[in-house]
PDB file of C-alpha atoms in Angstrom:
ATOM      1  CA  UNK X   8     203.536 112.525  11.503  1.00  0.00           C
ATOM      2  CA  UNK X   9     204.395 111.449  14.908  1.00  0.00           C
ATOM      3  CA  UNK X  10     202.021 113.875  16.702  1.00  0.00           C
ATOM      4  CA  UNK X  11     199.176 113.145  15.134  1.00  0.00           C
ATOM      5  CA  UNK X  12     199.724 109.290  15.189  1.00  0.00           C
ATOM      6  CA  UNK X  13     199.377 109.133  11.397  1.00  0.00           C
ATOM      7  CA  UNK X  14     201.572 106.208  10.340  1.00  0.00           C
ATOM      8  CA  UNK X  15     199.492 104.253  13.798  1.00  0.00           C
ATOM      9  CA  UNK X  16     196.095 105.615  12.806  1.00  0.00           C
ATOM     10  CA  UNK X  17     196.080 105.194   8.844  1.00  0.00           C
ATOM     11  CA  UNK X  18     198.311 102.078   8.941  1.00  0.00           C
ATOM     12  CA  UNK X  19     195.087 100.124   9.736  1.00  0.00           C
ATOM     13  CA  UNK X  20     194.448 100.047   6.319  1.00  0.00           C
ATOM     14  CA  UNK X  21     197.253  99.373   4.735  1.00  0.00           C
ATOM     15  CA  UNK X  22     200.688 100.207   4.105  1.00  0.00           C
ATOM     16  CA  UNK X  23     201.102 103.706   5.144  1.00  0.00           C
ATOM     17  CA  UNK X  24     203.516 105.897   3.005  1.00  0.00           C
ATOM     18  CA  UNK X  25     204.969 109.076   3.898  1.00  0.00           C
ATOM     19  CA  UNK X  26     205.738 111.191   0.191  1.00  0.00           C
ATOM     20  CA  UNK X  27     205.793 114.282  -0.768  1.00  0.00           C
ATOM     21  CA  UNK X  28     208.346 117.330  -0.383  1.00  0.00           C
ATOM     22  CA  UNK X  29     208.321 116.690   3.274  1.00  0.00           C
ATOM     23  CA  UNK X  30     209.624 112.972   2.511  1.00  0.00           C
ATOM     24  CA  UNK X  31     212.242 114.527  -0.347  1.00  0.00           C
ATOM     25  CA  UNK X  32     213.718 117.135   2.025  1.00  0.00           C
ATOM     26  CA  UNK X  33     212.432 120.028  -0.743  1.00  0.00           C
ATOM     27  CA  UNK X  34     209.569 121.561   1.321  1.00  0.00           C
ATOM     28  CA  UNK X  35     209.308 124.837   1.247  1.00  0.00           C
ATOM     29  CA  UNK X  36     205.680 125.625   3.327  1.00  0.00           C
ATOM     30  CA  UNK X  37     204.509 123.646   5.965  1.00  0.00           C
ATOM     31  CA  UNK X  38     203.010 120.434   3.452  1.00  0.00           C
ATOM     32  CA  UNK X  39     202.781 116.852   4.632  1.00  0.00           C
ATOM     33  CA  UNK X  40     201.571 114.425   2.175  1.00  0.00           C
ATOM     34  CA  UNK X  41     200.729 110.797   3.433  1.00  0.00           C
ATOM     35  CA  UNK X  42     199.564 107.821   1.089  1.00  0.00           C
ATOM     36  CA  UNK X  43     198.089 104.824   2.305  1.00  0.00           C
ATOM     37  CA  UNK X  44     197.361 101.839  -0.194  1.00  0.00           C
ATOM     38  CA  UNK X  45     194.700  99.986   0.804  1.00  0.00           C
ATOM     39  CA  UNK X  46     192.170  96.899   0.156  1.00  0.00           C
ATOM     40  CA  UNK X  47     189.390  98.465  -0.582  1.00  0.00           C
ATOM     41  CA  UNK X  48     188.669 100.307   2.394  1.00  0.00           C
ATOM     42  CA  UNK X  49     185.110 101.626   2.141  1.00  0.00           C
ATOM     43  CA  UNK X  50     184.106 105.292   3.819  1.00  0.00           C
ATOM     44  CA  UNK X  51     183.543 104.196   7.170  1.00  0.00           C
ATOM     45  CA  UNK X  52     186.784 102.513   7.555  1.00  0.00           C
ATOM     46  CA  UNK X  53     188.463 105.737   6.323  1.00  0.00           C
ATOM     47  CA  UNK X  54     186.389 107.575   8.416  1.00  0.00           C
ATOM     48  CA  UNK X  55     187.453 105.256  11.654  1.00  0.00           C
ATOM     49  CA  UNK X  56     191.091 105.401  10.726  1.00  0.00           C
ATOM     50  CA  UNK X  57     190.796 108.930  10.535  1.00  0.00           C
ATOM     51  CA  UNK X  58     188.273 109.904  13.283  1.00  0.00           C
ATOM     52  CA  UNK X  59     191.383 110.270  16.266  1.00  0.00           C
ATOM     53  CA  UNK X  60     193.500 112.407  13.703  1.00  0.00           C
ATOM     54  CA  UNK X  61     190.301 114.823  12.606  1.00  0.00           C
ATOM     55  CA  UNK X  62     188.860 114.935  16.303  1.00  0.00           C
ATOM     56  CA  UNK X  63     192.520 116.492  17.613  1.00  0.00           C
ATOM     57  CA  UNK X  64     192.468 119.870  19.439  1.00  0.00           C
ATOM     58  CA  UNK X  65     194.806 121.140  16.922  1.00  0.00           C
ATOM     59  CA  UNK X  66     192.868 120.228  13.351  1.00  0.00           C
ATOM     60  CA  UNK X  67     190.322 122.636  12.581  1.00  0.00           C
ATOM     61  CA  UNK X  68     189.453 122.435   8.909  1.00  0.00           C
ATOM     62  CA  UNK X  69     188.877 118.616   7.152  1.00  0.00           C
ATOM     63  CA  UNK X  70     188.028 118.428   3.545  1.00  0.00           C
ATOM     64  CA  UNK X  71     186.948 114.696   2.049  1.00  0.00           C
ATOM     65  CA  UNK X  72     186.266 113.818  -1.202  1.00  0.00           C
ATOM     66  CA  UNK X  73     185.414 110.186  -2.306  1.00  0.00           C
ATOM     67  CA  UNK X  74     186.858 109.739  -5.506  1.00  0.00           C
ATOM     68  CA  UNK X  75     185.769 106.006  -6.007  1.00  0.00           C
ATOM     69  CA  UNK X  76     184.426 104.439  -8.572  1.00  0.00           C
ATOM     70  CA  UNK X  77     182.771 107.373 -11.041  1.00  0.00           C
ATOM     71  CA  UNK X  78     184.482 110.051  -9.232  1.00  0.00           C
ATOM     72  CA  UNK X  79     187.629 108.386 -10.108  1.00  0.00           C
ATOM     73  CA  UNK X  80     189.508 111.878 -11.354  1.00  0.00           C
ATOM     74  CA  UNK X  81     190.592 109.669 -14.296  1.00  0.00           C
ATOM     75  CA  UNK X  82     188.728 106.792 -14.953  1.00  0.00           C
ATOM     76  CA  UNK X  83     191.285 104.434 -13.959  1.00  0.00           C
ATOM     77  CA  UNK X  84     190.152 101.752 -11.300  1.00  0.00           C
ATOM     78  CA  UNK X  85     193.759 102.303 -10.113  1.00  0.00           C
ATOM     79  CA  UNK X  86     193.217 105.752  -9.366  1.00  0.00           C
ATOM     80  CA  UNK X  87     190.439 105.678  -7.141  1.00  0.00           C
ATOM     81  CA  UNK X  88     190.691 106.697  -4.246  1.00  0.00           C
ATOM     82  CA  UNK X  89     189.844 108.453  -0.653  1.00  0.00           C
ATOM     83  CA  UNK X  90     191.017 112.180  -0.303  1.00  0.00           C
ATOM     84  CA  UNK X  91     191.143 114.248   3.420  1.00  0.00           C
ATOM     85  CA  UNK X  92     192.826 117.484   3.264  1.00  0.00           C
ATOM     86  CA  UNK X  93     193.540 118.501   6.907  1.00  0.00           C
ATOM     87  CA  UNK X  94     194.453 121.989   7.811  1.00  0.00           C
ATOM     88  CA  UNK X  95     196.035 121.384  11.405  1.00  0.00           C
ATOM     89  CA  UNK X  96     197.958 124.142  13.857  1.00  0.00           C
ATOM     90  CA  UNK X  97     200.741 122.702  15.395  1.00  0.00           C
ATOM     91  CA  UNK X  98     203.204 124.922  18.009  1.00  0.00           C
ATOM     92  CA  UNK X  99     201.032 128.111  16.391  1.00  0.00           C
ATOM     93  CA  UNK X 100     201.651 127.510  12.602  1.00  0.00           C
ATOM     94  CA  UNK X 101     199.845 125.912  10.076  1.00  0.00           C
ATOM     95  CA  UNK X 102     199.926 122.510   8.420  1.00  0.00           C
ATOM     96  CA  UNK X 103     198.678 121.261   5.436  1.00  0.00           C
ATOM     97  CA  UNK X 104     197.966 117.452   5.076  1.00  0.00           C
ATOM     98  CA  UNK X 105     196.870 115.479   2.364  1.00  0.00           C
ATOM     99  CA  UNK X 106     195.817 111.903   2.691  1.00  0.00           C
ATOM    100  CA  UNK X 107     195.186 109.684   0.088  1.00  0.00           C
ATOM    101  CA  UNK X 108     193.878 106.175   1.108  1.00  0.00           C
ATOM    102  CA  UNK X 109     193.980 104.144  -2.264  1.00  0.00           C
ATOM    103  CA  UNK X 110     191.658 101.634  -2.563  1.00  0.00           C
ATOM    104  CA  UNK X 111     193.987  99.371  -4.598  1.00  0.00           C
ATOM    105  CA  UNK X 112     196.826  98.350  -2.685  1.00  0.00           C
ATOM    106  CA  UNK X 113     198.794  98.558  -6.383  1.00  0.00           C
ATOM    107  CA  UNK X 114     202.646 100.174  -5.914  1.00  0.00           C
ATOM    108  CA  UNK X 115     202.176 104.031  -6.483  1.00  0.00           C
ATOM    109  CA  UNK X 116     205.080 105.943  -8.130  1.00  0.00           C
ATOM    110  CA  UNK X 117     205.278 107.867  -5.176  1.00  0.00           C
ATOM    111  CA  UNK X 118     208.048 106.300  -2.886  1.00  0.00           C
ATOM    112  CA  UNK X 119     210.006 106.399  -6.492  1.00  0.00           C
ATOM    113  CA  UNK X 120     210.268 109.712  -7.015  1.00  0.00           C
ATOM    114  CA  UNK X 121     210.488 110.521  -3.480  1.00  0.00           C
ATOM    115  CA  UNK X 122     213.607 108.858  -4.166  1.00  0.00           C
ATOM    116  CA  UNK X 123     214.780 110.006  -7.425  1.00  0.00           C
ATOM    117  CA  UNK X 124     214.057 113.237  -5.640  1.00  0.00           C
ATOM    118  CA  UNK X 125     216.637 112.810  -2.572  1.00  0.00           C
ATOM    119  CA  UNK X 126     219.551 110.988  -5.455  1.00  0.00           C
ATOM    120  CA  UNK X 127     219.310 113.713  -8.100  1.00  0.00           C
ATOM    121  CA  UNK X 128     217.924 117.055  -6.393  1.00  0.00           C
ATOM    122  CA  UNK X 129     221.686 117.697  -4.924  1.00  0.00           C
ATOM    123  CA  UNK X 130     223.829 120.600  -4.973  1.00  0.00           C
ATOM    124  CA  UNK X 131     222.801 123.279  -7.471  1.00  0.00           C
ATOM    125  CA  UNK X 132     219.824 121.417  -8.296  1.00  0.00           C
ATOM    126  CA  UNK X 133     218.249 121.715  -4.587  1.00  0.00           C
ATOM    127  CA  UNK X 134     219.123 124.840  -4.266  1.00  0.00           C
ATOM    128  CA  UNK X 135     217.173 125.826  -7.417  1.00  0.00           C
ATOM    129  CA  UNK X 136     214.229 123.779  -7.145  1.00  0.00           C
ATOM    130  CA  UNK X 137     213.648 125.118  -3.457  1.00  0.00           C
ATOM    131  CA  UNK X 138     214.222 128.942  -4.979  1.00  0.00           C
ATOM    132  CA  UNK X 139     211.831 128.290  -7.957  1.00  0.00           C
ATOM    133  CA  UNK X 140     209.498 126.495  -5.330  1.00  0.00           C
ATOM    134  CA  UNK X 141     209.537 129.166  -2.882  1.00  0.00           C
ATOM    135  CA  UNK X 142     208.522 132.009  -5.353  1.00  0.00           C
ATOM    136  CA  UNK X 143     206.143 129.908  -6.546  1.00  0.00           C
ATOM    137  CA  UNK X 144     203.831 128.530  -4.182  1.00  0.00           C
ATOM    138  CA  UNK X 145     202.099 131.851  -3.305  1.00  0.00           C
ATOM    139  CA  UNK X 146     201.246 131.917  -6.752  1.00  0.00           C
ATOM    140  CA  UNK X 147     197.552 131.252  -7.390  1.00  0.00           C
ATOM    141  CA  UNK X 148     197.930 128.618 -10.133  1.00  0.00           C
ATOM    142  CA  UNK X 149     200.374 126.594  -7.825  1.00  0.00           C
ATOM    143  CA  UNK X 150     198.961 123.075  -7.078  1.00  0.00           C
ATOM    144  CA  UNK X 151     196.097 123.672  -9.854  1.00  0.00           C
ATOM    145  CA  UNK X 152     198.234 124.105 -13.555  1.00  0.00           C
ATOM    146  CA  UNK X 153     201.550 124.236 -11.701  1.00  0.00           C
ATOM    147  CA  UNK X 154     202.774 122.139  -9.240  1.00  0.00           C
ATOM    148  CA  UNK X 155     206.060 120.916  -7.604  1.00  0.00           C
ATOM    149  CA  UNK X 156     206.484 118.216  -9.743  1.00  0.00           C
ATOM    150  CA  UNK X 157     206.327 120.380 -12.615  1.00  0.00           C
ATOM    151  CA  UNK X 158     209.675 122.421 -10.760  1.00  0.00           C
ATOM    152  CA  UNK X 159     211.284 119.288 -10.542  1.00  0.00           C
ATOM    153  CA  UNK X 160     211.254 117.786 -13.976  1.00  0.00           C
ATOM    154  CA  UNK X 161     212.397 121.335 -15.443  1.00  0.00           C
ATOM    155  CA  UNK X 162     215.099 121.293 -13.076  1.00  0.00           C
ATOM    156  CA  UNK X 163     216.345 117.767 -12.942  1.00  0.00           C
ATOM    157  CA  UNK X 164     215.350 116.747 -16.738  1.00  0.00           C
ATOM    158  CA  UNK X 165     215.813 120.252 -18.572  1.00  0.00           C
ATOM    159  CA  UNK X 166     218.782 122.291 -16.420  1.00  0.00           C
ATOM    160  CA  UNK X 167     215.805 125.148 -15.473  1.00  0.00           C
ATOM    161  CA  UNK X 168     218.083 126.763 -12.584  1.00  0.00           C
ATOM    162  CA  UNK X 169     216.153 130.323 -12.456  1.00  0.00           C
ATOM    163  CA  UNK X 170     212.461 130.955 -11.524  1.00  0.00           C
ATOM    164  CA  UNK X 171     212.902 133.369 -15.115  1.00  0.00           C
ATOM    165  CA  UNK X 172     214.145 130.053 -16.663  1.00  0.00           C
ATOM    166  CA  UNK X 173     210.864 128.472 -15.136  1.00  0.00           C
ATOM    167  CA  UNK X 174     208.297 130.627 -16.638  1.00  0.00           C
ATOM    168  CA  UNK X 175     209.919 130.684 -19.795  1.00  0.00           C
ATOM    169  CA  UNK X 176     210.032 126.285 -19.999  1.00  0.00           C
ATOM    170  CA  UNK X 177     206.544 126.426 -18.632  1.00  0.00           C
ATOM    171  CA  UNK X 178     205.858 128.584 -22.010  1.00  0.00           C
ATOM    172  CA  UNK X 179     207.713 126.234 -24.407  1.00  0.00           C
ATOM    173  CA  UNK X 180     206.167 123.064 -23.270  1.00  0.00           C
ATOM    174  CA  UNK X 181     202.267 124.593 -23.362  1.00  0.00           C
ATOM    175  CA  UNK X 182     201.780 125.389 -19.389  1.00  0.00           C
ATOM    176  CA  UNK X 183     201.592 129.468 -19.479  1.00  0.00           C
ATOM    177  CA  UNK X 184     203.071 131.534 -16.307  1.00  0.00           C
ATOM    178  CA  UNK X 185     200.378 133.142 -15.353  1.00  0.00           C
TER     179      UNK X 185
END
């Protein structure tokens, strides 16, 4: 965060939010995801805001997608939004970031469950969402049919404690382990 100036650079556009598993303390691979809601912000703003992250010696892969208005992945005007997926080398290992720049400056769930995340995911629970989490984000249906949040609603919401006990609620509630 700090290195690359993120909260500085994509604060210009709005509140800047830091969530993800990086926020909740349940990271597992290097993963940094960043929300900023905005007012609007059209593609050259983004593109400013972004330009002295993207142009630093140690990014070396940017993917943007522009998910306004038809692109909206679900139709919602509340859901549209500006994507950047950074891949970034930092002390020799690699980063993942995502940034999300909402163009509706509407409260996201986000900083809630990032929350609910650091209250509940204690103890046991941790422990088995970061085991669960570990063996699974090599797989290749991670982040695409399977995803963290997935991990933490078994654990939290249905006592899942095993990666065994994973694959098996995955089956039950119509997500197949692969």
């Amino acid at each position: 965060l700090a290195h690359l100036d993120l909260p500085g650079n994509l604060g210009r556009l709005g509140p800047f939010e830091h969530v993800g598993s990086s926020a909740s303390g349940l990271m597992v691979y290097r993963d940094l995801d960043v929300c900023v809601r905005g007012s609007d912000p059209t593609s050259a703003q983004v593109f400013g805001a972004l330009h002295p992250v993207i142009t630093h010696p140690g990014v070396y892969e940017v993917v943007y997608q522009d998910e306004t208005g038809s692109r909206s992945p679900t139709g919602n005007p509340n859901d549209q939004r500006h994507y950047a997926v950074l891949r970034y080398e930092h002390q020799g290992h690699p980063w993942k970031i995502d940034i999300t720049v909402w163009i509706n400056p509407t409260t996201r769930p986000h900083l809630a469950e990032v929350e609910r995340l650091r209250r509940e995911a204690t103890g046991t629970k941790r422990d088995a969402i970061l085991w669960i989490k570990d063996i699974w984000h090599t797989r290749a249906e991670y982040n695409d049919t399977v995803g963290g949040t997935d991990i933490y609603t078994a654990v939290l919401d249905h006592d899942v404690r095993t990666p065994d006990e994973f694959a098996a609620h995955l089956r039950r509630h119509g997500t197949p382990a692969r």
